[in-house]
Coordinates of C-alpha atoms and ligand atoms in Angstrom, one line a residue:
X1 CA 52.7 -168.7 -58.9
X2 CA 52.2 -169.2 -62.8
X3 CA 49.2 -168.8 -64.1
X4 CA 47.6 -171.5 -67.0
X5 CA 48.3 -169.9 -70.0
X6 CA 47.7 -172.0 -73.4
X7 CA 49.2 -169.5 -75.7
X8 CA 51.9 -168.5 -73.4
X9 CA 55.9 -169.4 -74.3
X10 CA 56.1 -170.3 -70.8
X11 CA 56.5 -173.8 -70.2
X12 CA 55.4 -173.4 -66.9
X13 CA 52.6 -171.4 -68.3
X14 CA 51.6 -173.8 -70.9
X15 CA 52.4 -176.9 -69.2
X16 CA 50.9 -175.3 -65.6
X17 CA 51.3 -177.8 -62.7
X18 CA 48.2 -176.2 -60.5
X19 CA 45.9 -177.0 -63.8
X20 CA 47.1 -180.5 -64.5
X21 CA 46.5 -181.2 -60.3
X22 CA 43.1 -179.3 -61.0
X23 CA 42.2 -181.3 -63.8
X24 CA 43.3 -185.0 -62.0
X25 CA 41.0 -183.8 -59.4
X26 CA 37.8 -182.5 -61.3
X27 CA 38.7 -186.0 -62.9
X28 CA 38.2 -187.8 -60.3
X29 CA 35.1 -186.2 -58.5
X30 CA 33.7 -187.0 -62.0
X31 CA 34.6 -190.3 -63.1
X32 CA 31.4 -192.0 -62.3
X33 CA 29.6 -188.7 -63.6
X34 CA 27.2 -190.3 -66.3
X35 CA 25.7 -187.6 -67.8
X36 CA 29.1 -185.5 -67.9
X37 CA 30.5 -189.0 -69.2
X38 CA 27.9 -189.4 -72.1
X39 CA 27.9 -185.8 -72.6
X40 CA 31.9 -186.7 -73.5
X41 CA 31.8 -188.9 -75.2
X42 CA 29.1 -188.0 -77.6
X43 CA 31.5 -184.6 -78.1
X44 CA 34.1 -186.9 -79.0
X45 CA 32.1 -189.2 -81.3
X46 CA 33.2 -189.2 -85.0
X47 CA 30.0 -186.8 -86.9
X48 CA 29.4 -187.5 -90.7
X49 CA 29.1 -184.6 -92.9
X50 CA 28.8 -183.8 -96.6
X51 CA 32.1 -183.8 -97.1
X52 CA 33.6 -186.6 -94.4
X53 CA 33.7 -187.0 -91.0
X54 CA 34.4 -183.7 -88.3
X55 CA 35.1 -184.5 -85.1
X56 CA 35.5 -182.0 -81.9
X57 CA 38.1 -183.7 -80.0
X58 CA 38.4 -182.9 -76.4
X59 CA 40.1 -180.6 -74.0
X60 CA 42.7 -181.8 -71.5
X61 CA 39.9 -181.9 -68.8
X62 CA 37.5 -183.8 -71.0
X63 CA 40.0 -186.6 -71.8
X64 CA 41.1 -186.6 -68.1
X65 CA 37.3 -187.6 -66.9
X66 CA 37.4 -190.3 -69.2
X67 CA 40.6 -191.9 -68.8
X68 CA 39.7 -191.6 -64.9
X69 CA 36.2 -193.4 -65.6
X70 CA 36.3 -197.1 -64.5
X71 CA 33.0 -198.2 -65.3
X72 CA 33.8 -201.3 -68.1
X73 CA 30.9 -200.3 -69.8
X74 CA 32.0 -197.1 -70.3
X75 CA 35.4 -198.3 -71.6
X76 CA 33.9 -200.5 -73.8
X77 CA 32.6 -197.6 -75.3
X78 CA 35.5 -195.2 -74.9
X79 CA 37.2 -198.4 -77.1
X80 CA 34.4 -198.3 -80.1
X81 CA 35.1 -194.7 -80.3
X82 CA 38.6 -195.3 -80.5
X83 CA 38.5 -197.3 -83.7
X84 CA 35.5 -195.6 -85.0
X85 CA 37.4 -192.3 -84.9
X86 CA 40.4 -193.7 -86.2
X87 CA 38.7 -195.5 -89.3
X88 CA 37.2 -192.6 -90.1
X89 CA 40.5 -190.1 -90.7
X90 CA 43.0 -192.6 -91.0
X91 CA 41.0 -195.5 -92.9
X92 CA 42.3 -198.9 -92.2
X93 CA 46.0 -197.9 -93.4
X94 CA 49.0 -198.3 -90.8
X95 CA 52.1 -196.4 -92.0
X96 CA 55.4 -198.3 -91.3
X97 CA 58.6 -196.5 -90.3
X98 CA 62.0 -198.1 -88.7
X99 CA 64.4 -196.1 -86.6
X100 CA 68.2 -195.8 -87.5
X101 CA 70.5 -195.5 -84.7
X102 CA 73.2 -192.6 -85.3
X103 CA 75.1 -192.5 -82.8
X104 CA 74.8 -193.2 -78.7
X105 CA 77.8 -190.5 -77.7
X106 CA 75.8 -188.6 -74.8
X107 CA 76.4 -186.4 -72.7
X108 CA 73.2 -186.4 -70.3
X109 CA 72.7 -188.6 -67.3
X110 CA 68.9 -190.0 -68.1
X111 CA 68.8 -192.4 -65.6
X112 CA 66.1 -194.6 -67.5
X113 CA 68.4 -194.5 -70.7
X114 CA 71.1 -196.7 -71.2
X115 CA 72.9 -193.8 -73.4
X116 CA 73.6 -191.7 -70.2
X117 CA 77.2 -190.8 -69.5
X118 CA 78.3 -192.4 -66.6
X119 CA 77.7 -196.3 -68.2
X120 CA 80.9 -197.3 -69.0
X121 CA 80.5 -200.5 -70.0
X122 CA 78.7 -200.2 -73.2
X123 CA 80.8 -199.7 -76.4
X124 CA 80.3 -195.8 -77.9
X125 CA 79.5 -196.0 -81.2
X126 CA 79.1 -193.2 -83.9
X127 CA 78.4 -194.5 -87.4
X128 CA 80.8 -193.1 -90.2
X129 CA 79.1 -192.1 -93.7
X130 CA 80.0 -195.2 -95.2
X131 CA 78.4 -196.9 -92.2
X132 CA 75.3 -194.8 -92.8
X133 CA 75.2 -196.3 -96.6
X134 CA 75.7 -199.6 -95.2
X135 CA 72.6 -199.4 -92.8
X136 CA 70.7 -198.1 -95.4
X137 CA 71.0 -200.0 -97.7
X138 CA 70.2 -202.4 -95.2
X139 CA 66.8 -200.8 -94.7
X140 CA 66.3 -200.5 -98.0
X141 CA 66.5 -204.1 -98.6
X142 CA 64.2 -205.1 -96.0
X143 CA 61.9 -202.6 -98.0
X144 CA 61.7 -199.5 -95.7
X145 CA 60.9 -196.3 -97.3
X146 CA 60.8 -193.8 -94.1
X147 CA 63.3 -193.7 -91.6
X148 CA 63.5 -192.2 -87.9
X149 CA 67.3 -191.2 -87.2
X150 CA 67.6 -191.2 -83.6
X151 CA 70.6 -189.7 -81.6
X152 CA 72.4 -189.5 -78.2
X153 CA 73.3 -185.7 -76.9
X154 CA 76.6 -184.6 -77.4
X155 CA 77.6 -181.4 -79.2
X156 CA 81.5 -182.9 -79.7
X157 CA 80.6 -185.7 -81.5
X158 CA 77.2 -185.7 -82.5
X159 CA 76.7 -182.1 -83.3
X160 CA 74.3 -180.6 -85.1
X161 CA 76.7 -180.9 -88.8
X162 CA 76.9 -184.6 -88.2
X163 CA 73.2 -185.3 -87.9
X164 CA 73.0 -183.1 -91.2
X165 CA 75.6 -185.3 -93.3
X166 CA 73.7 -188.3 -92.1
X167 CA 70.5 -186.6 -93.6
X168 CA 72.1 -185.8 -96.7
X169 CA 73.7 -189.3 -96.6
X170 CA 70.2 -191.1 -96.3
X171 CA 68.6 -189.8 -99.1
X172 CA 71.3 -190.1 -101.4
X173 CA 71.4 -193.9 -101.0
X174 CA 69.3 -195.6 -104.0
X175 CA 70.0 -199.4 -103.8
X176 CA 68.2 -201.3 -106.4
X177 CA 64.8 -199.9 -106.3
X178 CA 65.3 -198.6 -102.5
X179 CA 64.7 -195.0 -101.7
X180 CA 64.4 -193.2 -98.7
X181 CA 61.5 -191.0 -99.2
X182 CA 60.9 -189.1 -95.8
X183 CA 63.4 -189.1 -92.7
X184 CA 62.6 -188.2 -89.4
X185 CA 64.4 -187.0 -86.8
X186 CA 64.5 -187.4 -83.0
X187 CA 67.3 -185.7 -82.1
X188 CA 68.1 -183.3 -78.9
X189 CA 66.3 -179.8 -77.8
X190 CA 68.5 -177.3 -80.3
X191 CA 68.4 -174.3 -81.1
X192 CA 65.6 -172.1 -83.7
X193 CA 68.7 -171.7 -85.9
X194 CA 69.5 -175.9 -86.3
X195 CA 65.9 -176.4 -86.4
X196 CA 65.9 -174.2 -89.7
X197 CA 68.7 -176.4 -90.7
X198 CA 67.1 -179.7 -90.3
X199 CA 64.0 -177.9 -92.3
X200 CA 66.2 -177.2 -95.3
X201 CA 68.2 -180.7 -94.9
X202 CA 64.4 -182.0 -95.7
X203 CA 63.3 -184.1 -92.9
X204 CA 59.4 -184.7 -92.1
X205 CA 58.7 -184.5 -88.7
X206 CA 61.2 -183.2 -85.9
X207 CA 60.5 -185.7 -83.1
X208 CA 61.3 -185.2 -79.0
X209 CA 59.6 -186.8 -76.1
X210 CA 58.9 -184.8 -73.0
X211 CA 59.7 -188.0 -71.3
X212 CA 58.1 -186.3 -68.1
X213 CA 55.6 -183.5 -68.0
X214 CA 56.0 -183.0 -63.8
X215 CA 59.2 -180.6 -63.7
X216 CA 60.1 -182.1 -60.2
X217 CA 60.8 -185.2 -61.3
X218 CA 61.7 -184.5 -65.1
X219 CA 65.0 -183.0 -63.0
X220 CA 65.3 -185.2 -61.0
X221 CA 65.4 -187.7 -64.0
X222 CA 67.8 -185.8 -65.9
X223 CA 70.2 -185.0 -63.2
X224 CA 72.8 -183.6 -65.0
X225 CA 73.9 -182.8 -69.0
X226 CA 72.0 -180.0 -70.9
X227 CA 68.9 -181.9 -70.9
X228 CA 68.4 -180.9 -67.3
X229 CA 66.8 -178.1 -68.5
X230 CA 63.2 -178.9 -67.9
X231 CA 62.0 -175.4 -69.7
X232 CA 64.6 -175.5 -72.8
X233 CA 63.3 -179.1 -73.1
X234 CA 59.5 -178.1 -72.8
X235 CA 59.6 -174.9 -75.3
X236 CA 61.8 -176.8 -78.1
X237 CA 58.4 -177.6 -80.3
X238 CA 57.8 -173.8 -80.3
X239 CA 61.8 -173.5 -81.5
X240 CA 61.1 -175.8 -84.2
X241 CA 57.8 -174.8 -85.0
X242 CA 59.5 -171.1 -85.4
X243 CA 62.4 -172.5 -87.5
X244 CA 59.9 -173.1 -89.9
X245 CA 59.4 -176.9 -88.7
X246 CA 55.1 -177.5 -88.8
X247 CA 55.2 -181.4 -88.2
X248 CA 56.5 -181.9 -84.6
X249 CA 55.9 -185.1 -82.9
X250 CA 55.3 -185.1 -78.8
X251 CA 55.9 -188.5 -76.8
X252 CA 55.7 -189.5 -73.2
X253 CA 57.9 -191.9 -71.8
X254 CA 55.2 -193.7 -69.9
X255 CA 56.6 -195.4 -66.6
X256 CA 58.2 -192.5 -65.3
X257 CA 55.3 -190.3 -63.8
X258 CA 51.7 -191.2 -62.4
X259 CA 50.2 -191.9 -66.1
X260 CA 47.0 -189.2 -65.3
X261 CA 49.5 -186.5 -64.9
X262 CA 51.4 -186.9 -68.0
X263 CA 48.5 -187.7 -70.4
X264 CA 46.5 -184.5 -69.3
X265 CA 50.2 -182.7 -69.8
X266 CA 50.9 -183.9 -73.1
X267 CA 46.8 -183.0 -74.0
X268 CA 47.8 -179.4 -72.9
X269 CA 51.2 -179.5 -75.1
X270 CA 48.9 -179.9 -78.1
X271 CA 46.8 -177.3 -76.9
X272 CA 49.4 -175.1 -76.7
X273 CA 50.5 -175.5 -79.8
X274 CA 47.2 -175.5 -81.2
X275 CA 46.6 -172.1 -79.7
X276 CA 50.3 -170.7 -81.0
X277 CA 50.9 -172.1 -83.7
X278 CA 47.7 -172.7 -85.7
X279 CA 48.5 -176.4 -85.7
X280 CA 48.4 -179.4 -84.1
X281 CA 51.2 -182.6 -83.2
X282 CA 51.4 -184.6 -86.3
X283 CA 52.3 -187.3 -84.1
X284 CA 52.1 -188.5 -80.7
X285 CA 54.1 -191.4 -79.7
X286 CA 53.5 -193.7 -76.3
X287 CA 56.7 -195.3 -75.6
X288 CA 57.2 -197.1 -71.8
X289 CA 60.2 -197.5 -70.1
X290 CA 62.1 -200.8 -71.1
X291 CA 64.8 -203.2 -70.1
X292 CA 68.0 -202.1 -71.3
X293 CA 72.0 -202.1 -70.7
X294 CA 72.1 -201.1 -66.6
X295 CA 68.2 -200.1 -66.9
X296 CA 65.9 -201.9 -64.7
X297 CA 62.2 -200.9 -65.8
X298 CA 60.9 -202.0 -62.0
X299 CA 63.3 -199.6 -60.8
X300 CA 60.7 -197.1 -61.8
X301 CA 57.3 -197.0 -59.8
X302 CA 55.2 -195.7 -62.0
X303 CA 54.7 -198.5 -64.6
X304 CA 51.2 -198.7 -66.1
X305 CA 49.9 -202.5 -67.0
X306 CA 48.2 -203.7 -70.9
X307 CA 45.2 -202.7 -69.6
X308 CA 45.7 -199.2 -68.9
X309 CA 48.5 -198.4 -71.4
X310 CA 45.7 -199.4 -74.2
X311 CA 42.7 -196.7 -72.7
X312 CA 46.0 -193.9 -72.4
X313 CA 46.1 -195.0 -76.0
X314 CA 42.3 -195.0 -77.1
X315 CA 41.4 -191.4 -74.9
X316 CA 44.2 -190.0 -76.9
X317 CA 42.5 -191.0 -79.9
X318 CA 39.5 -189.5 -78.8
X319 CA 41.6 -186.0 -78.0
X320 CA 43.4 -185.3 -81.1
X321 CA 41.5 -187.2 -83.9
X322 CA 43.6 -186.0 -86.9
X323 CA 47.0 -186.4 -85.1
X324 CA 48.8 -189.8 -85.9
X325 CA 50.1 -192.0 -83.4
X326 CA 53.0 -193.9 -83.4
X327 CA 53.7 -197.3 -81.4
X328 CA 57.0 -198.7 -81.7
X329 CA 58.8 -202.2 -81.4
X330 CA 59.1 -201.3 -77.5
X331 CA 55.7 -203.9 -77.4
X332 CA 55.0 -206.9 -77.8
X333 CA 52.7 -208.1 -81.0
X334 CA 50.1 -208.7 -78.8
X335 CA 49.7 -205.1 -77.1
X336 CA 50.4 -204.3 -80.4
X337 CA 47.5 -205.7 -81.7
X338 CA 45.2 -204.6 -79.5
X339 CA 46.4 -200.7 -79.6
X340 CA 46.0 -201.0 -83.7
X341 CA 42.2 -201.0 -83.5
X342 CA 42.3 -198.4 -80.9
X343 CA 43.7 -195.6 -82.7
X344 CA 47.4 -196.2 -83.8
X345 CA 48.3 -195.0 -87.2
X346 CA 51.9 -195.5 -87.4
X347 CA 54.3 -198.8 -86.7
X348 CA 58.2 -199.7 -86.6
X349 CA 59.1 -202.8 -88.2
X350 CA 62.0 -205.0 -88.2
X351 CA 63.9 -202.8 -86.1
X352 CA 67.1 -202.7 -84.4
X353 CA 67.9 -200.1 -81.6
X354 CA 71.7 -200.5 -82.0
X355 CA 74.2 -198.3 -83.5
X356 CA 74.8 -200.2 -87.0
X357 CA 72.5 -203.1 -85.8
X358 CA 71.1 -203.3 -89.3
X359 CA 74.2 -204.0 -91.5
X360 CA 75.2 -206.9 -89.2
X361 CA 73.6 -210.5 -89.8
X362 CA 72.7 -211.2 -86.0
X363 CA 71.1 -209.1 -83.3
X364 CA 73.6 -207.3 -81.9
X365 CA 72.6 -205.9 -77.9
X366 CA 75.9 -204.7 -77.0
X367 CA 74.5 -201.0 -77.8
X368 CA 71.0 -201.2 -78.1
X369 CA 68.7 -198.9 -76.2
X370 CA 66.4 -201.1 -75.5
X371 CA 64.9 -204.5 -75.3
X372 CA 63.4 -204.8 -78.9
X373 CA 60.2 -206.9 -77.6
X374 CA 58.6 -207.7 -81.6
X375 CA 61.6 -209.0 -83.1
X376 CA 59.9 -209.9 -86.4
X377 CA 61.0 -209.1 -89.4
X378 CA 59.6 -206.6 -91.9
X379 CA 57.7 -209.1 -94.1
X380 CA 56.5 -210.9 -90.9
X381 CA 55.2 -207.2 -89.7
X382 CA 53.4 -206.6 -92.9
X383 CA 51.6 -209.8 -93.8
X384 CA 50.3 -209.6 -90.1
X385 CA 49.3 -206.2 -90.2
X386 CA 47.3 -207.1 -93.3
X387 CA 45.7 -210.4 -91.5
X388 CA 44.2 -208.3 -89.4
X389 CA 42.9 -206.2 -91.6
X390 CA 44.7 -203.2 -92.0
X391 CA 46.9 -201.6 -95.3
X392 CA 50.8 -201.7 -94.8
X393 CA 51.2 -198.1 -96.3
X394 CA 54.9 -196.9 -97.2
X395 CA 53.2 -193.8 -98.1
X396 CA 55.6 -190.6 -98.1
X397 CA 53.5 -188.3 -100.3
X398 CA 51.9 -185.7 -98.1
X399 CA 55.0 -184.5 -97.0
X400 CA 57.0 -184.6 -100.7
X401 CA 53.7 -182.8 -102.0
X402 CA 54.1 -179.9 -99.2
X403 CA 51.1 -181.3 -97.5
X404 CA 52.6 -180.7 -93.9
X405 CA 51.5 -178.9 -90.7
X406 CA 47.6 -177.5 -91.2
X407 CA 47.7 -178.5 -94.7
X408 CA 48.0 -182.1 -94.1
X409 CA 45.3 -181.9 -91.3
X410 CA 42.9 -180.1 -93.4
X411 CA 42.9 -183.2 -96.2
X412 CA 42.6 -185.4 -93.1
X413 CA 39.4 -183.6 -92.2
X414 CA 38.0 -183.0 -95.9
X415 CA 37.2 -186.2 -96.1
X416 CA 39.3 -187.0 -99.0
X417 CA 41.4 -189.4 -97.4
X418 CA 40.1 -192.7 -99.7
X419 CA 40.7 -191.1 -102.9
X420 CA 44.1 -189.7 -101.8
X421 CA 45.7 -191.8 -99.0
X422 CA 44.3 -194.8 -99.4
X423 CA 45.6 -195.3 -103.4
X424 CA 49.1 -193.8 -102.3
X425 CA 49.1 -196.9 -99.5
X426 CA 48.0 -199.5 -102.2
X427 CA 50.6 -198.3 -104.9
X428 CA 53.3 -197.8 -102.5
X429 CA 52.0 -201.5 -101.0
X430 CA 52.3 -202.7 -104.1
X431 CA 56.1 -201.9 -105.0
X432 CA 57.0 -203.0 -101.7
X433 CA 55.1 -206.9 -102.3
X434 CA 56.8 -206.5 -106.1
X435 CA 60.4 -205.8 -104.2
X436 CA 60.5 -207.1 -101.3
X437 CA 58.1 -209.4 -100.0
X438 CA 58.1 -212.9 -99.3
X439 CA 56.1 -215.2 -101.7
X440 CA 53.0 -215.8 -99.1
X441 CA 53.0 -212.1 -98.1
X442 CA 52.8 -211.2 -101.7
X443 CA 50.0 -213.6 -102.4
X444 CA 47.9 -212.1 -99.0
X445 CA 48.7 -208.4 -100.4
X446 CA 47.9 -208.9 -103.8
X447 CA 44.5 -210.0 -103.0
X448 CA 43.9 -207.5 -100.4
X449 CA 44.8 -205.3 -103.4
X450 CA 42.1 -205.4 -105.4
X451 CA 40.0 -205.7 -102.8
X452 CA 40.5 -202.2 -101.4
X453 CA 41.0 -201.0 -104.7
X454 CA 37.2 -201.0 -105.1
X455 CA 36.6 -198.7 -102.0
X456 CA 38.3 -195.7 -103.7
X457 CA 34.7 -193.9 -104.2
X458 CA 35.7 -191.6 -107.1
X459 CA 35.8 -193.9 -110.3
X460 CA 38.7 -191.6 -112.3
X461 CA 41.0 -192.1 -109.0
X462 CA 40.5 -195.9 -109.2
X463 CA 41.2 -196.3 -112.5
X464 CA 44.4 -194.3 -111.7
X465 CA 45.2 -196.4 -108.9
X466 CA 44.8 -199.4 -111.2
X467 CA 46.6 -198.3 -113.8
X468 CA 49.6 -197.1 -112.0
X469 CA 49.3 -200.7 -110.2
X470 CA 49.7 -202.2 -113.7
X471 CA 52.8 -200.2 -114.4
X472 CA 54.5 -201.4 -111.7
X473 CA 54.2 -204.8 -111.2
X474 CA 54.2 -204.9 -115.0
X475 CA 56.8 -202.6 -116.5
X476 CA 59.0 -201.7 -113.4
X477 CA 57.6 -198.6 -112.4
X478 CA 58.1 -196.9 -109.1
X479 CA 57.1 -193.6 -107.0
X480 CA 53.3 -192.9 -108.5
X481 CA 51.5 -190.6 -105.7
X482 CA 48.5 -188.5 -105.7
Ligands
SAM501 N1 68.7 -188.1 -77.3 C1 67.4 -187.6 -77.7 C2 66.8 -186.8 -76.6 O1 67.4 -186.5 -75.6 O2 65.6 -186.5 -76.7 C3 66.5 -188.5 -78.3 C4 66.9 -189.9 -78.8 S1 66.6 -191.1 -77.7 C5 67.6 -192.2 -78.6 C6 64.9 -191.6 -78.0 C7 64.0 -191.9 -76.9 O3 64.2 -193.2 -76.3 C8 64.1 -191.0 -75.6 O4 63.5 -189.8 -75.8 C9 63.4 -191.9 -74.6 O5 62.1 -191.5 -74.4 C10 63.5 -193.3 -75.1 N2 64.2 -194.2 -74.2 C11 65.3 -194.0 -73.5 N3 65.6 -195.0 -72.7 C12 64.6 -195.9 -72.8 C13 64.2 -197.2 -72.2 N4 65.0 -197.7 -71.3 N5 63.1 -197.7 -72.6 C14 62.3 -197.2 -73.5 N6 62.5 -196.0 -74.1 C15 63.7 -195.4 -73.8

């Protein structure tokens, strides 16, 4: 039997079945534990130092008790943490992303996906070059500066040549004043060597869901195609991460498995790649299974209601504090809502889960991957983020300036987050209200503007900020970051 092994290469080792069923048990003997509970959650509680907030995070076991706690008291808390810990590395900015749909060729049989091989009676689609210029310029109009490119399997017509063109493509596209400034890529498992490709193409963070973290039925899932491969699939952010990749983002597709198993899982991914690596996820994304084409989400027994989905969301937070977290157009505003104050750094806007869903004028569905359920547009999604009180940021800087992997979470724990991310989200806020935005959502932004402008502590850094402000709704200027 494999033994638990955090800094094996072993998926089985790293992701050990007999400690996740250890941990959902010492869970549950402890869940009305109070003084292990308090104990917790004062380990997890944001501390202020001289230079900024440090906070421990929590093991896999840790978070498990506390996601397994019932006591609404106790949630309540779990909750305030949530936000306070997020406030405190993050600030009150929200970064805003939108996926482009490559191509849904596949040749896996995911039988929650839409994409899989045997559905015949969806078009296949594969955009050409010109029809990657088209969506982005697209994107670019609706104001999007960072793009996820998002792929089916299939080494015929999607290899891994194709998803480097389309790279190359992206950022070569300058409409107007558009730019795309960091792309992401959620693409297949692949190999050390194509990870060291996609590193030189540019991209920021190489994105791949485990989907399922329980091997049994992660195969039984993926019955057939290369994606079968439950290990090749589990070790591919060590691949990366050795092809010189050091912002990987991990994902569960929530519905599939009991919930307990998979969040203590994904917990131990980190972990791992904590203990290997030297570094952290950047990002950890909480997608749950969706209607689509032939996909029935009831079909799936596992489904986890609002209530539960947002404390997966808020012990997360409490785990990883410096990692970002990404919720998508998958949920509604309302969940939506409610998960921003609990810990969610990063939204999707405007999207369109269809392959060259963007250049058309209506909706199409004939090849989306799934029920969009916020169908707002982009300007909708940023004057509401900002009602609520948070900072649209179309901030790409950390990664242009080399800030990736630990580098990136050491400014997130020095502290320096106000006089370094939060100008970058008002500047790049404010070309975005001069380029794009509607008349109301300029008025709302503009105003928030100088309002936040004031809580940059360091007074040279302001008056930077300012400045740079100036220049571009002034004379035209674009791209200022610290
Ligand atoms: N093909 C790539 C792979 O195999 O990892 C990734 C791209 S796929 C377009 C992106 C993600 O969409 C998948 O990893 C899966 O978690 C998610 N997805 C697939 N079907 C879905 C559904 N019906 N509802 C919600 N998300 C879904």
């Amino acid at each position: 039997m494999a033994i638990y092994d955090p800094t094996s290469r072993k998926a089985e080792e790293f992701i050990n079945d007999a400690e996740i069923r250890e941990t959902l048990a010492y869970a549950e003997e402890n869940k009305h534990n109070l003084p292990l509970i308090d104990a917790i959650l004062e380990k997890a509680r944001p501390k202020k130092g001289e230079t900024g907030y440090t906070c421990a995070g929590l093991t896999h076991r840790e978070a498990s008790v506390l996601l397994a706690c019932d006591l609404p008291e106790k949630i309540e808390e779990i909750y305030r943490i949530a936000e306070e810990t997020k406030l405190a590395f993050y600030g009150n900015r929200i970064v805003i992303f939108a996926p482009l749909y490559l191509s849904n060729y596949c040749v896996n049989g995911c039988v929650y996906c839409p994409y899989h091989m045997k559905n015949k009676h969806i078009p296949r689609r594969k955009l050409t070059q010109e029809e990657v210029r088209r969506e982005v310029i697209a994107l670019q109009d609706m104001g999007h500066k960072r793009l996820a490119i998002e792929a089916g399997e299939d080494p015929v017509n999607n290899p891994i040549e194709y998803i480097l063109d389309c790279i190359h493509t992206i950022y070569g596209v300058h409409h107007k004043n558009g730019d795309i400034r960091r792309v992401n890529v959620n693409i297949a498992a692949t190999t050390v060597e194509n990870y060291r490709r996609l590193k030189e193409a540019g991209i920021g963070t190489y994105i791949l869901f485990q989907e399922t973290y329980h091997k049994e039925s992660y195969l039984a899932l993926h019955p057939t195609g290369p994606k079968h491969d439950y290990d090749y699939h589990t070790e591919a952010m060590d691949r990366a991460m050795d092809g010189g990749i050091d912002d990987v983002g991990l994902g569960v597709l929530f519905g599939l498995e009991r919930y307990a198993y998979e969040f203590a899982g994904l917990l131990m991914h980190a972990e791992h790649l904590e203990a290997v690596h030297g570094v952290g996820p950047h990002t950890i994304s909480v997608p749950r299974v969706k209607r689509a084409d032939d996909i029935d989400p009831d079909a799936f027994d596992n489904g986890i209601d609002d209530e539960t989905f947002a404390k997966i969301t808020a012990c997360i937070r409490l785990a990883v504090p410096y990692t970002g977290m990404i919720i998508s157009t998958r949920e509604t505003q309302a969940v939506r809502e409610k998960l921003l104050r609990l810990g969610i750094s990063q939204v999707s806007g405007g999207s369109r889960t269809s392959v060259g869903g963007y250049a058309e004028e209506e909706r199409p569905h004939d090849t989306e991957q799934f029920d969009v359920s916020d169908q707002r547009t982009l300007d909708e999604v940023v004057r509401w983020l900002m009602e609520n009180g948070h900072i649209p940021s179309f901030c790409t800087a950390c990664y242009r300036e080399g800030r990736t992997g630990d580098r990136f979470m050491s400014l997130c724990k020095s502290g320096q987050i106000l006089n370094c991310c939060h100008p970058n989200a008002l500047m790049t806020l404010a070309e975005y209200l001069e380029d794009y935005a509607s008349p109301e959502t300029k008025a709302v932004g503009d105003k928030l503007i100088e309002r936040e402008l004031e809580r940059i502590p360091k007074e040279k850094v302001r008056e930077i900020a300012r400045r740079n402000i100036a220049e571009i709704r002034n004379n035209g200027k674009r791209d200022f970051r610290f």
